[in-house]
Coordinates of C-alpha atoms and ligand atoms in Angstrom, one line a residue:
X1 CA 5.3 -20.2 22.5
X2 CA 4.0 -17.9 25.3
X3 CA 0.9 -15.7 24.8
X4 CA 0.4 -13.0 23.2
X5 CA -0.5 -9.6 25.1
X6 CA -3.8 -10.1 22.9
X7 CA -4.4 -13.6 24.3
X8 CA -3.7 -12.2 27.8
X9 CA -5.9 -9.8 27.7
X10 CA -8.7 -11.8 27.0
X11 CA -8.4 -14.4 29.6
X12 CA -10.7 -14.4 32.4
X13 CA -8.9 -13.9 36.0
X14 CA -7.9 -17.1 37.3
X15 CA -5.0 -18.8 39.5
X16 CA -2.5 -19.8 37.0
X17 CA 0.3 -18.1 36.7
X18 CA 0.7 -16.0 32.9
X19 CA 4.0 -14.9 31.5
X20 CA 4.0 -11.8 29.3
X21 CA 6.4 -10.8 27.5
X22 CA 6.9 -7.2 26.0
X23 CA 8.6 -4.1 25.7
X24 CA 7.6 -1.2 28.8
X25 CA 5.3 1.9 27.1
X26 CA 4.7 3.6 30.6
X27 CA 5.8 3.5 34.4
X28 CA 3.9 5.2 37.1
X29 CA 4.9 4.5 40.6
X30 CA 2.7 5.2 43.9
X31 CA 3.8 4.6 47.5
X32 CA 2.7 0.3 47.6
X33 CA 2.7 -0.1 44.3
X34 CA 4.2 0.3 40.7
X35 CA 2.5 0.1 37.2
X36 CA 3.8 -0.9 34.2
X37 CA 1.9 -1.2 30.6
X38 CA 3.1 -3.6 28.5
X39 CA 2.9 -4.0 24.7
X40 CA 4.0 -6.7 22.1
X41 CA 2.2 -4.9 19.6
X42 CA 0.1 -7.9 19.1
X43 CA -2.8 -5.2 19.8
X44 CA -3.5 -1.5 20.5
X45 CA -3.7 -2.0 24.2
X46 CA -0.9 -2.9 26.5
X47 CA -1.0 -5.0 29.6
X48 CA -0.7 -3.6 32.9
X49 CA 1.2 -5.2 35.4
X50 CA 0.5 -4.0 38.9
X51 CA 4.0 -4.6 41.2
X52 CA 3.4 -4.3 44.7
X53 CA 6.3 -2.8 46.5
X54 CA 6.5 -5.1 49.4
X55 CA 7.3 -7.7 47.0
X56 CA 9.9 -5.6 44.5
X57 CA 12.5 -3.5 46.0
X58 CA 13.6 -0.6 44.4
X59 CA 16.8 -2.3 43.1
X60 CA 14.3 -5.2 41.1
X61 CA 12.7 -2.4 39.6
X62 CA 16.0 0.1 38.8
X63 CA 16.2 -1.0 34.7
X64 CA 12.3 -0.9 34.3
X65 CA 11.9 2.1 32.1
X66 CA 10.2 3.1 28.8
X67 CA 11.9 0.9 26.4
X68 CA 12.8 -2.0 28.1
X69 CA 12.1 -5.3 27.4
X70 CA 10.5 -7.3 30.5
X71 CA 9.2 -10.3 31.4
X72 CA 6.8 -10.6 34.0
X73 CA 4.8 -13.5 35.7
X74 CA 1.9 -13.3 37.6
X75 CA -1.9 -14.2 37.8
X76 CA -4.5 -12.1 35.6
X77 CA -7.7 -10.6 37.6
X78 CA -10.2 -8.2 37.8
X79 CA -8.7 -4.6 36.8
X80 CA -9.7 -1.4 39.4
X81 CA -9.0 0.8 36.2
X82 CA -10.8 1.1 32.9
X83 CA -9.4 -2.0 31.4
X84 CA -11.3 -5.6 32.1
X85 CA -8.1 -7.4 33.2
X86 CA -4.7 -6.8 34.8
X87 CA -1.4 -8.7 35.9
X88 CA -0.9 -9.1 39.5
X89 CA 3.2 -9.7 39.3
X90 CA 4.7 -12.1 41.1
X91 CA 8.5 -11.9 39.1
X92 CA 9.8 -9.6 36.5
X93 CA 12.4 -10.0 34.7
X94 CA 14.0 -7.1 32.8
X95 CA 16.0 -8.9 29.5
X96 CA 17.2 -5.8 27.8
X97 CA 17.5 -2.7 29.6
X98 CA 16.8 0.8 27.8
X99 CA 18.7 4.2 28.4
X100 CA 17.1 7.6 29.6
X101 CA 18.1 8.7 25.4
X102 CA 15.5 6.4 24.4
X103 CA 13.9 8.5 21.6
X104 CA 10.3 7.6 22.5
X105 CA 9.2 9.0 25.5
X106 CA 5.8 9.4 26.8
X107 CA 4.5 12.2 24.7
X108 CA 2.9 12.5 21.2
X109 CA 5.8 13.0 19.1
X110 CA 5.2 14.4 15.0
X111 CA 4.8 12.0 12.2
X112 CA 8.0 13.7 10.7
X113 CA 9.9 12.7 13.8
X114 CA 9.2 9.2 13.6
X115 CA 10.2 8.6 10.0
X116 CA 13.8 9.6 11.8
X117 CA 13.0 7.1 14.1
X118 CA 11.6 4.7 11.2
X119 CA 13.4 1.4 13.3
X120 CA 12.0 2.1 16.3
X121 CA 8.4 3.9 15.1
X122 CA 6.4 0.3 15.5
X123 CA 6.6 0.3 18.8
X124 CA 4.1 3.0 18.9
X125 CA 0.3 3.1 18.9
X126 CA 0.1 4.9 15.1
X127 CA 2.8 2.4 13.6
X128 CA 1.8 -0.7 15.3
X129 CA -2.2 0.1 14.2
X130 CA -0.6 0.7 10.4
X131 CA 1.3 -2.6 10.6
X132 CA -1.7 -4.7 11.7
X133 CA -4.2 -3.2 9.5
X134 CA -1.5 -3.2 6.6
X135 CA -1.6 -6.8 7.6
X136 CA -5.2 -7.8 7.8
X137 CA -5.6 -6.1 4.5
X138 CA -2.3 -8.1 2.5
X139 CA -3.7 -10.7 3.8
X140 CA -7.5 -10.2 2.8
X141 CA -5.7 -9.4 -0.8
X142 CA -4.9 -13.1 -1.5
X143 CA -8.0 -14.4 0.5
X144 CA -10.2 -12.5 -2.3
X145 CA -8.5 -13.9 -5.0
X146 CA -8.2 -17.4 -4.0
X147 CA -12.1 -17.4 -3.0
X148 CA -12.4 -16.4 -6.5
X149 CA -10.0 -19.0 -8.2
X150 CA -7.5 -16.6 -9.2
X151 CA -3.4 -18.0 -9.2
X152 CA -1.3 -15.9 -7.5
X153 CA 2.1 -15.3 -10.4
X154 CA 5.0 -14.2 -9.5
X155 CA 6.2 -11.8 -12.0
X156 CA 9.9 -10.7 -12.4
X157 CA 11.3 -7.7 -10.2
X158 CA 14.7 -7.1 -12.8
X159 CA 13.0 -6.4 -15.9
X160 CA 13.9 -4.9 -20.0
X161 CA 10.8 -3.9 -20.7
X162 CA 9.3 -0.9 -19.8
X163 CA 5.4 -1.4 -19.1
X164 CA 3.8 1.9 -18.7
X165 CA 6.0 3.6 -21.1
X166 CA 7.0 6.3 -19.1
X167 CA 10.6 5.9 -18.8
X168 CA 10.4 6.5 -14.9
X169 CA 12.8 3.2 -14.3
X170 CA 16.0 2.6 -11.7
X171 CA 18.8 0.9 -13.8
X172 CA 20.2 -2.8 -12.8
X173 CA 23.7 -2.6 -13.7
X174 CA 27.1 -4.0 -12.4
X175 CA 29.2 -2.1 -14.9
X176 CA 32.0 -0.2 -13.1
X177 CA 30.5 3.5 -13.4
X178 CA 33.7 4.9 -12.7
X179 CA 34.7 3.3 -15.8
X180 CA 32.1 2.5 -18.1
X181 CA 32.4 0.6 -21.4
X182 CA 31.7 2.3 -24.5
X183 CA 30.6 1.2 -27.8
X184 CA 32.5 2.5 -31.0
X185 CA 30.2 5.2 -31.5
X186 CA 30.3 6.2 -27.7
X187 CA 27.2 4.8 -26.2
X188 CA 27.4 2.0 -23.4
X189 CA 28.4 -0.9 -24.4
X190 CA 25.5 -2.8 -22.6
X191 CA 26.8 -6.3 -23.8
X192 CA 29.3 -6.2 -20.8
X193 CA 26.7 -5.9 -18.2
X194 CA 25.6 -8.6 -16.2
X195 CA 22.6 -9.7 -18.2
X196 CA 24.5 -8.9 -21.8
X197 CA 21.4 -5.7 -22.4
X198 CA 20.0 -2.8 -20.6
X199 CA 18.0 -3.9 -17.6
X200 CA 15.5 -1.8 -15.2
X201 CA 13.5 -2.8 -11.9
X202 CA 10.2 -3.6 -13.0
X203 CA 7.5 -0.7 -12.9
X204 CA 4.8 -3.1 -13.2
X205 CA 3.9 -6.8 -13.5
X206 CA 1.4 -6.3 -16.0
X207 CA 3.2 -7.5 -19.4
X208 CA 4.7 -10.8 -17.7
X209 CA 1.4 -11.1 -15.9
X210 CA -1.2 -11.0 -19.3
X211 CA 1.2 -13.6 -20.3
X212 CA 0.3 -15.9 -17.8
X213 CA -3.7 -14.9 -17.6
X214 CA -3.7 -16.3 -21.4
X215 CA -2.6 -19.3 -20.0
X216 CA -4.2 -19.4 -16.6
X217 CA -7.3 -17.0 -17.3
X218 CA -7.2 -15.3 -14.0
X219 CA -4.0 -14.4 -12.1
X220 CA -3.2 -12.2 -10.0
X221 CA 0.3 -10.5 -9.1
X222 CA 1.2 -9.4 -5.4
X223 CA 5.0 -7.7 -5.3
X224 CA 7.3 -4.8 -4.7
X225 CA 7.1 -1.6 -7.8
X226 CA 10.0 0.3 -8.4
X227 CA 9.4 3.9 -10.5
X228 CA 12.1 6.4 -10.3
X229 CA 9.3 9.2 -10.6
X230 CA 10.5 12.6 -9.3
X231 CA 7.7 13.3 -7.3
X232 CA 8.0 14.6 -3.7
X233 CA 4.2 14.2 -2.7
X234 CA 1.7 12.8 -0.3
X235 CA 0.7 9.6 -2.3
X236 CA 3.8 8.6 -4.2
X237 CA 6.9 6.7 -3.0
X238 CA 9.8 5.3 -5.3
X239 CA 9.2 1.6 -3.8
X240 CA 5.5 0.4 -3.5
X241 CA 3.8 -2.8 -3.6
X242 CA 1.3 -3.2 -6.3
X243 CA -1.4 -5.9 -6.8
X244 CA -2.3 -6.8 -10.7
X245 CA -4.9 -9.1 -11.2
X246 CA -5.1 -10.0 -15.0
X247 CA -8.3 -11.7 -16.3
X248 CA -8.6 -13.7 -19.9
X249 CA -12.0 -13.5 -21.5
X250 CA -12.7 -10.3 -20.1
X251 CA -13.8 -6.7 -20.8
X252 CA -13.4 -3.6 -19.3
X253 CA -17.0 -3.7 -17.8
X254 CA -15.7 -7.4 -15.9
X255 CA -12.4 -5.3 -14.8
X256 CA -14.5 -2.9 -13.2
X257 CA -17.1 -4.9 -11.7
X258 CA -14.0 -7.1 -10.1
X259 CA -11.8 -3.6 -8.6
X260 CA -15.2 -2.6 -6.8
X261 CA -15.8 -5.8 -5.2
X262 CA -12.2 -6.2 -4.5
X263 CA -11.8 -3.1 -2.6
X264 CA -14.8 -3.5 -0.9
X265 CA -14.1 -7.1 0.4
X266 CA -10.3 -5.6 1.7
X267 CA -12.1 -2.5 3.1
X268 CA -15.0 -5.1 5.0
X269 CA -11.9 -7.1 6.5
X270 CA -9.9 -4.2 7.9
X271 CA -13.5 -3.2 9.8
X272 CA -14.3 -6.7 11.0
X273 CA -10.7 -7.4 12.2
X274 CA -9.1 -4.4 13.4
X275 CA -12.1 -2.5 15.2
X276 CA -10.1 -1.2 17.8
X277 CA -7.4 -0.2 15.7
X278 CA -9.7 2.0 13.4
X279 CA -11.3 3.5 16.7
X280 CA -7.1 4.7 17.0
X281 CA -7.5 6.5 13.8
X282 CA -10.6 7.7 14.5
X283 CA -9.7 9.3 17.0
X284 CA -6.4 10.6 17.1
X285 CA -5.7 10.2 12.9
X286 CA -9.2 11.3 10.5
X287 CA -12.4 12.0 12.3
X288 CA -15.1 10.0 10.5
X289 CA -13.0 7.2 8.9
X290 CA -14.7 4.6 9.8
X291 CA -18.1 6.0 8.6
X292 CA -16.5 6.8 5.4
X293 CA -15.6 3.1 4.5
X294 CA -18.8 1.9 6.0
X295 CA -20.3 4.3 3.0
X296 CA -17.8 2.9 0.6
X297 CA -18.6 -0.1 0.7
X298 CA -22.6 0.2 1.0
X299 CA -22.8 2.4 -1.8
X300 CA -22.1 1.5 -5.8
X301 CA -19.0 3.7 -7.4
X302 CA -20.5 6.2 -9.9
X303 CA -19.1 5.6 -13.7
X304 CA -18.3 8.3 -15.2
X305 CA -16.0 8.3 -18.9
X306 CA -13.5 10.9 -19.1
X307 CA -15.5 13.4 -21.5
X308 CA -18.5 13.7 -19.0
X309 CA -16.0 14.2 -16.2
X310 CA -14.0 17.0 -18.3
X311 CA -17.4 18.5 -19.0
X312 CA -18.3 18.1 -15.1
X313 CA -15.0 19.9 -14.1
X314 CA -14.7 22.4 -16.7
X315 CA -17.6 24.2 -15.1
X316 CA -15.7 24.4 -12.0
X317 CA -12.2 25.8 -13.7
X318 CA -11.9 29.0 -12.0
X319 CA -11.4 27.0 -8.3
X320 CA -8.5 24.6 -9.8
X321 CA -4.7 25.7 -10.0
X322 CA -4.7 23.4 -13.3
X323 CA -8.2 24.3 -15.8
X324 CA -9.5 21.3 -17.1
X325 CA -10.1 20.8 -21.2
X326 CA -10.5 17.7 -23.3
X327 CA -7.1 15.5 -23.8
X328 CA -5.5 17.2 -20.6
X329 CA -4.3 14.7 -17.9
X330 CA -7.0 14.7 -14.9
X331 CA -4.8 15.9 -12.0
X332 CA -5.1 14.9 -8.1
X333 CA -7.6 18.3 -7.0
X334 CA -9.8 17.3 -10.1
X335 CA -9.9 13.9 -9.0
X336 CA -10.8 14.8 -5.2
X337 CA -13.2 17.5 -6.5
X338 CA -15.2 14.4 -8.6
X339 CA -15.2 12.3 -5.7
X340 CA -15.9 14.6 -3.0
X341 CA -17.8 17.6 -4.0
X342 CA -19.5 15.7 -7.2
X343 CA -20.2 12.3 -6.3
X344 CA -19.4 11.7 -2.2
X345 CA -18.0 8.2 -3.3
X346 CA -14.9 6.4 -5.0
X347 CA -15.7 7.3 -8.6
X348 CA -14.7 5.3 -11.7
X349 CA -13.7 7.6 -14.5
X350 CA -13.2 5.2 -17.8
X351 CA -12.1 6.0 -21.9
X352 CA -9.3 8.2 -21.2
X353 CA -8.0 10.3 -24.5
X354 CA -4.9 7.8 -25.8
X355 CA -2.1 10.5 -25.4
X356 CA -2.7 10.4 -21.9
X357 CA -2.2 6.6 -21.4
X358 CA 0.1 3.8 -21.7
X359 CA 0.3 1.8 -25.3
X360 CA -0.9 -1.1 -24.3
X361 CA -4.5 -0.3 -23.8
X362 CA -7.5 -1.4 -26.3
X363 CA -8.5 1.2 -28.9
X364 CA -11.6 2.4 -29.1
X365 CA -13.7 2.4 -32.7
X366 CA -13.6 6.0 -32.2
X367 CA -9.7 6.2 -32.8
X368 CA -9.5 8.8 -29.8
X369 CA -10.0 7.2 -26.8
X370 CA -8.8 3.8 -24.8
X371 CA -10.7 1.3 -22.8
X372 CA -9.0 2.5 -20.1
X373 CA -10.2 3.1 -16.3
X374 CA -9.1 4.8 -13.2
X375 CA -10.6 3.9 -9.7
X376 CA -10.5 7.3 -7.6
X377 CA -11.3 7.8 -4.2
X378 CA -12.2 10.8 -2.1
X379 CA -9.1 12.2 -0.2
X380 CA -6.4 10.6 -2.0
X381 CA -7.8 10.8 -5.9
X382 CA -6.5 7.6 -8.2
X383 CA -6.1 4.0 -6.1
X384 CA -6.4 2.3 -9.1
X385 CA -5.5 2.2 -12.9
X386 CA -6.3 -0.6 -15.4
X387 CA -7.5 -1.1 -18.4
X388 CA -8.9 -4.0 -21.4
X389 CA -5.5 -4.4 -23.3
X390 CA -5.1 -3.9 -26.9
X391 CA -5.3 -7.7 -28.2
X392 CA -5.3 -7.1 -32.1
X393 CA -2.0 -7.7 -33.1
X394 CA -2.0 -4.9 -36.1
X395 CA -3.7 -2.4 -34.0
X396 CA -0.9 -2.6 -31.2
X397 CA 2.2 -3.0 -33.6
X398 CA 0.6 1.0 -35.0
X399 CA 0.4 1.9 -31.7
X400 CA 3.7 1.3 -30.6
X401 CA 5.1 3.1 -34.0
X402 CA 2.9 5.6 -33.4
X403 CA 4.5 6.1 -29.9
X404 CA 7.6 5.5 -30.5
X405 CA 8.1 2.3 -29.3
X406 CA 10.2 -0.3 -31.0
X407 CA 7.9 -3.4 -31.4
X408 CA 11.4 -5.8 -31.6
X409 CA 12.0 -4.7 -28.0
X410 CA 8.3 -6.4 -26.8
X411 CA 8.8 -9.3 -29.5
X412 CA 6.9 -11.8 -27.0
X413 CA 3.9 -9.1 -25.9
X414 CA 2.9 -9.1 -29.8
X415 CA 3.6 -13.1 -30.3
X416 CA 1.0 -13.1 -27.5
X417 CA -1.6 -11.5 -29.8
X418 CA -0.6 -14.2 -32.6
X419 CA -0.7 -17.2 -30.4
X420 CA -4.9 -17.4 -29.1
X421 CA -4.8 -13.7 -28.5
X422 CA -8.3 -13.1 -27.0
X423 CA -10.1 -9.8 -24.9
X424 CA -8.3 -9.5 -21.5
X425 CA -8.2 -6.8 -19.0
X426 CA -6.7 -5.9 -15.3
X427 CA -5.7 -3.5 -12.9
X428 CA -3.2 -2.3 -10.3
X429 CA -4.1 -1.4 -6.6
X430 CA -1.7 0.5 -5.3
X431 CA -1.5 -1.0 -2.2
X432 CA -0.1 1.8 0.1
X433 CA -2.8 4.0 -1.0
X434 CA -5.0 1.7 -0.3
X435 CA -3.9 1.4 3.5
X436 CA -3.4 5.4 3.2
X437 CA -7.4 5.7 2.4
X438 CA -8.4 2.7 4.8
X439 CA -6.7 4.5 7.8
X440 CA -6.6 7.9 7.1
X441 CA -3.1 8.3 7.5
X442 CA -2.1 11.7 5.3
X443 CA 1.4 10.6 4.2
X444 CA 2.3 7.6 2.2
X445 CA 5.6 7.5 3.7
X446 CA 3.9 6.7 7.2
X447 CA 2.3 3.1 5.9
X448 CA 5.0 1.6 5.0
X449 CA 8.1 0.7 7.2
X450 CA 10.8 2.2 5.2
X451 CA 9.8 4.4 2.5
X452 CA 11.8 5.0 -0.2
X453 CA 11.3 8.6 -2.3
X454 CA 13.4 11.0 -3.7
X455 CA 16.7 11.7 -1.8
X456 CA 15.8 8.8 1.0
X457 CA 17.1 5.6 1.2
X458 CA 17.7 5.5 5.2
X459 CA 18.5 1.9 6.8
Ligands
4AD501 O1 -1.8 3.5 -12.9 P1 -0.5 2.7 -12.8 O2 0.7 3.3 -13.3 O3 -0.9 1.4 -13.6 C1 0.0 0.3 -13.9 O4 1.1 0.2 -13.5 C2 -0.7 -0.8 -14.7 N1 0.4 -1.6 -15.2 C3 -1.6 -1.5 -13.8 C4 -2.4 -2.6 -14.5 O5 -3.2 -2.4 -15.3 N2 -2.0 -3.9 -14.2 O6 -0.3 2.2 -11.3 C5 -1.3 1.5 -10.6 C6 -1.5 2.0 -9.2 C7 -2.0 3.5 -9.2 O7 -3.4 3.6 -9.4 C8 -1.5 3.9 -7.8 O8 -2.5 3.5 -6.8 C9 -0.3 3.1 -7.6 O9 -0.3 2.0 -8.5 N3 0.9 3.9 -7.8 C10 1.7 4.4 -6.9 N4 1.7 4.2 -5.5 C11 2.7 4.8 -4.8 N5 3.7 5.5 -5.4 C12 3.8 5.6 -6.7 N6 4.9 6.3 -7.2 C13 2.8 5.1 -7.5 N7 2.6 5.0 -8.8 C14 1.4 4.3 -9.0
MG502 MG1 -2.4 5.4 -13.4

């Protein structure tokens, strides 16, 4: 394998001779000599070959334009310009030639342009510094866990049951809808589809994933979410990846104390690994965004529960577009208002009023509120949702009525509370917002390659 424009980079000029391979950013041309940057995305920086025009005629260096992809060998010294080292060339070779239509030219082009361009947008500096940090930090996901002894499930994407209850689900089907087959009283006739019932891509690992904690006692789930949610914002997309660890033996105060340290260990990696890629977003993304997750992660998360946040915000109602009162749902300006005008720090808000949550969370003895919590961050509001789960097999069975949920559907959730039920509690991360708050970035849809949301489904 040859090196890596990051390997180059950090050699020390010497007399071998270096191949680098790459695709051209830049060409600048003077009377003796020609310059060309070259990026692999391996890093921020690209390498600059220097061609001296003695030795390349302009017919070698006709096809080297923005775009290309070159190959060029030469030795590495001493740069004359800002960066430490350079490429003298001695051959270049150019493999795929790029047209003058080539939609990334040497200009700062719009977030919204790119997502047109969404198979060509990691070849620049904001897309590659998404993709490296979205990689330091799916990678620092399952370093966390395994450091802790947690087993990494993985739980089914085609799912029939609905987790969070909300009906927000995109149907798996292979029945002919042209032509669907009815039952005698006119509903679909489910039995002919593929898997003989209804069946949804999974809005959440959680049910198949308690299943395994109360064998495993902690697991942690690391895969694609589907929610068919119709909601054209920011901070939601219709495909994201969600991480769900599940611990057995556990209460909510364990579930919390695990979702700071967890976010504070990702945050720590993206900062020790990708320092030059979060002085990028510094600079040209969020002012201050470093700082910000330096204070993250040196300061505790307030705890707050729900009724002392309502009372918190209800003081404030006149400045919000949606007034705050006990049993409403805490929306995304009262969330950023807690966090950033109340506390200055991820705050985690915990026993939620039940209406407002999903049936599957542990009552509490005052029949009006669930062990639930929410992990909210300045900027971007909820990161996190979790809760201790209802293990008391009579207590969840009246939920579900209550709800309207037909226990014989989640037959093998409830044998779980007959079978060694015991206290258990998780959360899910949702990973792109996670990215979205380590760099800054204002738009979902731009930290993640190809974002799915309502009416988009390009390439
Ligand atoms: O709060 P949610 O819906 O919780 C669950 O799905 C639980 N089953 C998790 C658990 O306890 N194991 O989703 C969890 C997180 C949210 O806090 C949010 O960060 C993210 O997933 N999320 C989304 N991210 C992007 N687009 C969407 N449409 C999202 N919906 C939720
Ligand atoms: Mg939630």
């Amino acid at each position: 394998m040859e090196r890596r424009i990051k390997e180059i980079l950090a050699l020390t000029p010497s007399d071998e001779a270096v191949r680098a391979e790459g695709w051209v950013r830049t060409r600048r041309d003077s009377k003796n000599v020609s310059f060309i940057e070259i990026n692999d995305g391996s890093c921020l920086k690209g390498l600059q070959a220097v061609l001296d025009r003695a030795i390349f005629s302009d017919e070698d260096l006709e096809e080297v334009a923005t775009g290309a992809s070159v190959a060029v060998i030469g030795r590495i010294v001493a740069s004359q310009g800002g960066q430490s080292v350079e490429m003298q060339a001695e051959s270049l070779e150019v493999i795929g030639p790029c047209p003058q239509d080539y939609p990334l030219q040497k200009k700062r082009h719009t977030v919204e342009f790119l997502r047109e361009k969404a198979y060509l947008r990691p070849r620049t500096n904001l897309f590659g510094a998404v993709t490296r940090v979205r990689n330091t930090m799916a990678y620092a996901v399952h370093s966390f866990f395994q450091e802790n002894g947690f087993i990494y499930v993985n739980t089914p994407l085609i799912s029939a049951s609905d987790c969070e209850g909300a009906g927000a689900q995109f149907q798996v089907t292979t029945l002919d809808l042209a032509n669907v087959p009815k039952t005698e009283d006119g509903k679909v006739d489910y039995t002919k589809d593929f898997f003989g019932k209804m069946a949804n891509l999974t809005v959440s690992g959680q049910l198949e994933g308690e299943t395994y904690a109360l064998a495993m006692k902690d697991i942690y789930t690391f895969g694609p979410t589907f929610r068919a949610e119709n909601s054209n914002t920011a901070r939601h997309l219709a495909e994201f990846w969600m991480i769900e660890p599940e611990m057995a033996f556990c209460t909510l105060e364990g579930d919390m104390e695990l979702a700071e340290k967890f976010l504070k260990y990702v945050f720590q990696s993206v900062l020790d690994k990708n320092a030059e890629d979060m002085e990028f977003f510094s600079k040209f993304v969020l002012d201050g965004v470093v700082e910000t997750l330096e204070h993250v992660i040196n300061s505790p998360f307030e705890h707050m529960t729900y009724t002392d946040a309502v009372k918190v915000l209800e003081k404030h109602n006149d400045e919000f577009e949606f007034p705050v009162s006990w049993g409403v749902e805490i929306q995304s300006e009262h969330e950023r208002f807690l966090t950033e005008k109340i506390a200055k720090r991820p705050v985690i808000v915990t026993d939620y009023p039940k209406d407002i949550k999903a049936f599957y969370m542990k009552m509490n003895d005052d029949g009006k509120t669930v062990r639930a919590m929410d992990v909210l961050a300045p900027r971007l509001g909820e990161i996190i949702g979790g809760s201790e789960r209802e293990y008391r097999y009579d207590v969840l069975v009246d939920r579900m009525k209550e709800l309207g949920l037909d226990p014989e559907a989640y037959w093998w959730y409830l044998d779980l509370r007959r079978f060694g039920s015991v206290p258990h509690a998780g959360f899910g991360l949702g990973f792109e917002r996670a990215v979205q708050y380590v760099t800054g970035v204002a738009n979902i849809r731009d930290v993640i390659p190809y974002p799915r949301y309502v009416r988009n489904c390009e390439y």
